Amino acid sequence: MTDEAALVSPEPGVEEHYPSEWQYIKVALLLFVITMGEVGIYYVTGARQAVTTLMLAMMAVKFSLVALYFMHLRFDSKLFRRLFVTGLILAIAVYIIALTSLHVFSR
Amino acid sequence: MVVTAATTEEHPAHPEEGLSHPVTSTGLSNEKIAMWAFLGSECLLFGALISTYLLYRGRSVAGPLPSDVYDIPYTSVSSFVLLMSSLTMVMALAAMQRHDQRRMRVWLLTTALLGSVFVGGQAYEFTSFYRSGLSLHQNLFGSSFFVLTGFHGAHVTIGILMLLSLAAISWKGRLADSRVETVELIGLYWHFVDVVWIVIFTVVYLIPGVK
């Protein structure tokens, strides 16, 4: 019983460290501003490469904000982060390799 | 012996005390681990669908093409609605953590409403595209676009059903205040459909139209 219980090591205070409601609102405002920025630069002409890169960067920031703050990956156990990031990296790697081999990016 | 002392300190009489889930060998909730593993696998599913869209992009021999049918201001508003539904979802979780189930239900229903607005907007968009001549069988763009966004819409719809079910269970008084994790798990699923849309909005709608 003791040994079984000894394996239990909840990360103390994990839930207490979740963001406050005001912090959630600030993150949402930031997401709103970035989205408006994305739509704004969509109409910029003559700098396709730069705009595309900027859009991908903004997308990555939005994705990270939701995952880290709304999904609590920043505050929860590292195991959850690893599970999600493993799936994400695997997906990105597999499909970039597949698309590259099919010459999608060089068209 | 040291281990015994530490265990006694952390879990004096009832090991479950202070935890929102049963005691497990990892110290973490099995349900939450399963949800994260599921979401990790969902990355591969949506990765495949987005890759297929990218693979077929620019290979349609007949119209209509994305530039003929996309309405970026309209889709931007839809995206904004879905983003804000993630905010209302975390507000529902915060209310549940305070054991304020009445407010949690309000936030859950708001989230479901925003999700419904998004799905309704998608249905309108699909109808509008269809009237412009774009169907699942029309060209490679139509096939890959409808399958990708249709799968995402189906995920959002499932999320709405889960939110409504949770609100109904709470309304009937069958949701114990200690079941914070149930709200959190449904929230994780909901945020995931949101992050997938963040990628779809940029990669499928915005980037191809950059001049």
CSV table of N, CA and C in Angstrom, one decimal, chain A residues 38-88:
chain,number,residue,atom,x,y,z
A,38,GLU,N,-2.9,39.9,-39.3
A,38,GLU,CA,-2.9,38.9,-40.4
A,38,GLU,C,-3.7,39.3,-41.6
A,39,VAL,N,-5.0,39.7,-41.3
A,39,VAL,CA,-5.9,40.1,-42.3
A,39,VAL,C,-5.4,41.4,-43.0
A,40,GLY,N,-4.8,42.3,-42.2
A,40,GLY,CA,-4.3,43.6,-42.7
A,40,GLY,C,-3.2,43.3,-43.7
A,41,ILE,N,-2.2,42.5,-43.4
A,41,ILE,CA,-1.1,42.3,-44.3
A,41,ILE,C,-1.5,41.5,-45.5
A,42,TYR,N,-2.6,40.8,-45.4
A,42,TYR,CA,-3.1,40.0,-46.6
A,42,TYR,C,-3.3,40.9,-47.8
A,43,TYR,N,-3.6,42.2,-47.5
A,43,TYR,CA,-3.9,43.1,-48.6
A,43,TYR,C,-2.6,43.9,-49.1
A,44,VAL,N,-1.5,43.6,-48.4
A,44,VAL,CA,-0.2,44.2,-48.9
A,44,VAL,C,0.2,43.5,-50.2
A,45,THR,N,0.6,44.3,-51.2
A,45,THR,CA,1.0,43.7,-52.4
A,45,THR,C,2.5,43.9,-52.7
A,46,GLY,N,3.0,43.0,-53.5
A,46,GLY,CA,4.4,43.2,-53.9
A,46,GLY,C,5.5,42.7,-53.0
A,47,ALA,N,5.1,42.0,-52.0
A,47,ALA,CA,6.1,41.5,-51.1
A,47,ALA,C,5.7,40.1,-50.6
A,48,ARG,N,5.4,39.2,-51.6
A,48,ARG,CA,4.8,37.9,-51.3
A,48,ARG,C,5.6,37.1,-50.4
A,49,GLN,N,6.9,37.0,-50.6
A,49,GLN,CA,7.7,36.2,-49.7
A,49,GLN,C,7.7,36.7,-48.3
A,50,ALA,N,7.9,38.0,-48.1
A,50,ALA,CA,7.9,38.6,-46.7
A,50,ALA,C,6.6,38.4,-46.0
A,51,VAL,N,5.5,38.7,-46.8
A,51,VAL,CA,4.1,38.6,-46.2
A,51,VAL,C,3.8,37.1,-45.8
A,52,THR,N,4.2,36.2,-46.6
A,52,THR,CA,4.0,34.8,-46.3
A,52,THR,C,4.7,34.4,-45.1
A,53,THR,N,6.0,34.8,-45.0
A,53,THR,CA,6.8,34.4,-43.8
A,53,THR,C,6.2,35.1,-42.5
A,54,LEU,N,5.8,36.3,-42.7
A,54,LEU,CA,5.2,37.0,-41.5
A,54,LEU,C,3.9,36.3,-41.1
A,55,MET,N,3.1,35.9,-42.1
A,55,MET,CA,1.8,35.2,-41.7
A,55,MET,C,2.1,33.9,-41.0
A,56,LEU,N,3.1,33.2,-41.5
A,56,LEU,CA,3.4,31.9,-40.8
A,56,LEU,C,3.9,32.1,-39.4
A,57,ALA,N,4.6,33.2,-39.2
A,57,ALA,CA,5.1,33.5,-37.8
A,57,ALA,C,3.9,33.9,-36.9
A,58,MET,N,3.0,34.7,-37.5
A,58,MET,CA,1.8,35.1,-36.7
A,58,MET,C,1.0,33.9,-36.4
A,59,MET,N,0.8,33.0,-37.3
A,59,MET,CA,0.1,31.8,-37.1
A,59,MET,C,0.7,31.0,-35.9
A,60,ALA,N,2.0,30.9,-36.0
A,60,ALA,CA,2.8,30.1,-34.9
A,60,ALA,C,2.6,30.8,-33.6
A,61,VAL,N,2.6,32.1,-33.5
A,61,VAL,CA,2.4,32.8,-32.2
A,61,VAL,C,1.0,32.5,-31.7
A,62,LYS,N,0.0,32.6,-32.6
A,62,LYS,CA,-1.4,32.4,-32.2
A,62,LYS,C,-1.6,31.0,-31.7
A,63,PHE,N,-1.1,30.0,-32.4
A,63,PHE,CA,-1.1,28.6,-32.0
A,63,PHE,C,-0.5,28.4,-30.7
A,64,SER,N,0.7,29.0,-30.5
A,64,SER,CA,1.4,28.8,-29.2
A,64,SER,C,0.6,29.5,-28.0
A,65,LEU,N,0.0,30.6,-28.3
A,65,LEU,CA,-0.7,31.3,-27.2
A,65,LEU,C,-1.9,30.5,-26.7
A,66,VAL,N,-2.6,29.9,-27.7
A,66,VAL,CA,-3.8,29.1,-27.3
A,66,VAL,C,-3.3,27.8,-26.6
A,67,ALA,N,-2.3,27.2,-27.1
A,67,ALA,CA,-1.8,25.9,-26.5
A,67,ALA,C,-1.2,26.2,-25.1
A,68,LEU,N,-0.4,27.2,-25.0
A,68,LEU,CA,0.2,27.5,-23.7
A,68,LEU,C,-0.7,28.0,-22.6
A,69,TYR,N,-1.6,28.9,-23.0
A,69,TYR,CA,-2.4,29.6,-22.0
A,69,TYR,C,-3.8,29.0,-21.9
A,70,PHE,N,-4.5,28.8,-23.0
A,70,PHE,CA,-5.9,28.3,-22.9
A,70,PHE,C,-5.9,26.8,-22.6
A,71,MET,N,-4.9,26.1,-23.2
A,71,MET,CA,-4.8,24.6,-23.0
A,71,MET,C,-3.9,24.3,-21.8
A,72,HIS,N,-3.3,25.3,-21.2
A,72,HIS,CA,-2.5,25.2,-20.0
A,72,HIS,C,-1.2,24.5,-20.1
A,73,LEU,N,-0.7,24.3,-21.3
A,73,LEU,CA,0.5,23.5,-21.5
A,73,LEU,C,1.7,24.2,-20.7
A,74,ARG,N,1.6,25.5,-20.6
A,74,ARG,CA,2.7,26.2,-19.9
A,74,ARG,C,2.7,25.9,-18.4
A,75,PHE,N,1.5,25.5,-17.9
A,75,PHE,CA,1.3,25.3,-16.4
A,75,PHE,C,1.2,23.9,-16.0
A,76,ASP,N,0.8,23.0,-16.9
A,76,ASP,CA,0.6,21.6,-16.6
A,76,ASP,C,1.8,20.8,-16.6
A,77,SER,N,1.6,19.5,-16.4
A,77,SER,CA,2.7,18.5,-16.4
A,77,SER,C,3.5,18.5,-17.8
A,78,LYS,N,4.8,18.3,-17.7
A,78,LYS,CA,5.6,18.3,-18.9
A,78,LYS,C,5.2,17.1,-19.8
A,79,LEU,N,4.6,16.1,-19.2
A,79,LEU,CA,4.2,14.9,-19.9
A,79,LEU,C,3.2,15.2,-21.0
A,80,PHE,N,2.2,16.1,-20.6
A,80,PHE,CA,1.1,16.5,-21.6
A,80,PHE,C,1.8,17.2,-22.7
A,81,ARG,N,2.7,18.1,-22.4
A,81,ARG,CA,3.4,18.9,-23.4
A,81,ARG,C,4.1,18.0,-24.4
A,82,ARG,N,4.8,17.0,-23.8
A,82,ARG,CA,5.5,16.0,-24.7
A,82,ARG,C,4.6,15.2,-25.6
A,83,LEU,N,3.5,14.8,-25.0
A,83,LEU,CA,2.6,14.0,-25.9
A,83,LEU,C,2.1,14.8,-27.1
A,84,PHE,N,1.7,16.1,-26.8
A,84,PHE,CA,1.2,16.9,-27.9
A,84,PHE,C,2.3,17.3,-28.9
A,85,VAL,N,3.4,17.8,-28.3
A,85,VAL,CA,4.5,18.2,-29.2
A,85,VAL,C,5.0,17.1,-30.0
A,86,THR,N,5.0,15.9,-29.5
A,86,THR,CA,5.5,14.7,-30.3
A,86,THR,C,4.6,14.5,-31.5
A,87,GLY,N,3.3,14.6,-31.2
A,87,GLY,CA,2.3,14.4,-32.4
A,87,GLY,C,2.5,15.5,-33.4
A,88,LEU,N,2.7,16.7,-32.9
A,88,LEU,CA,2.8,17.9,-33.7
A,88,LEU,C,4.1,17.8,-34.6
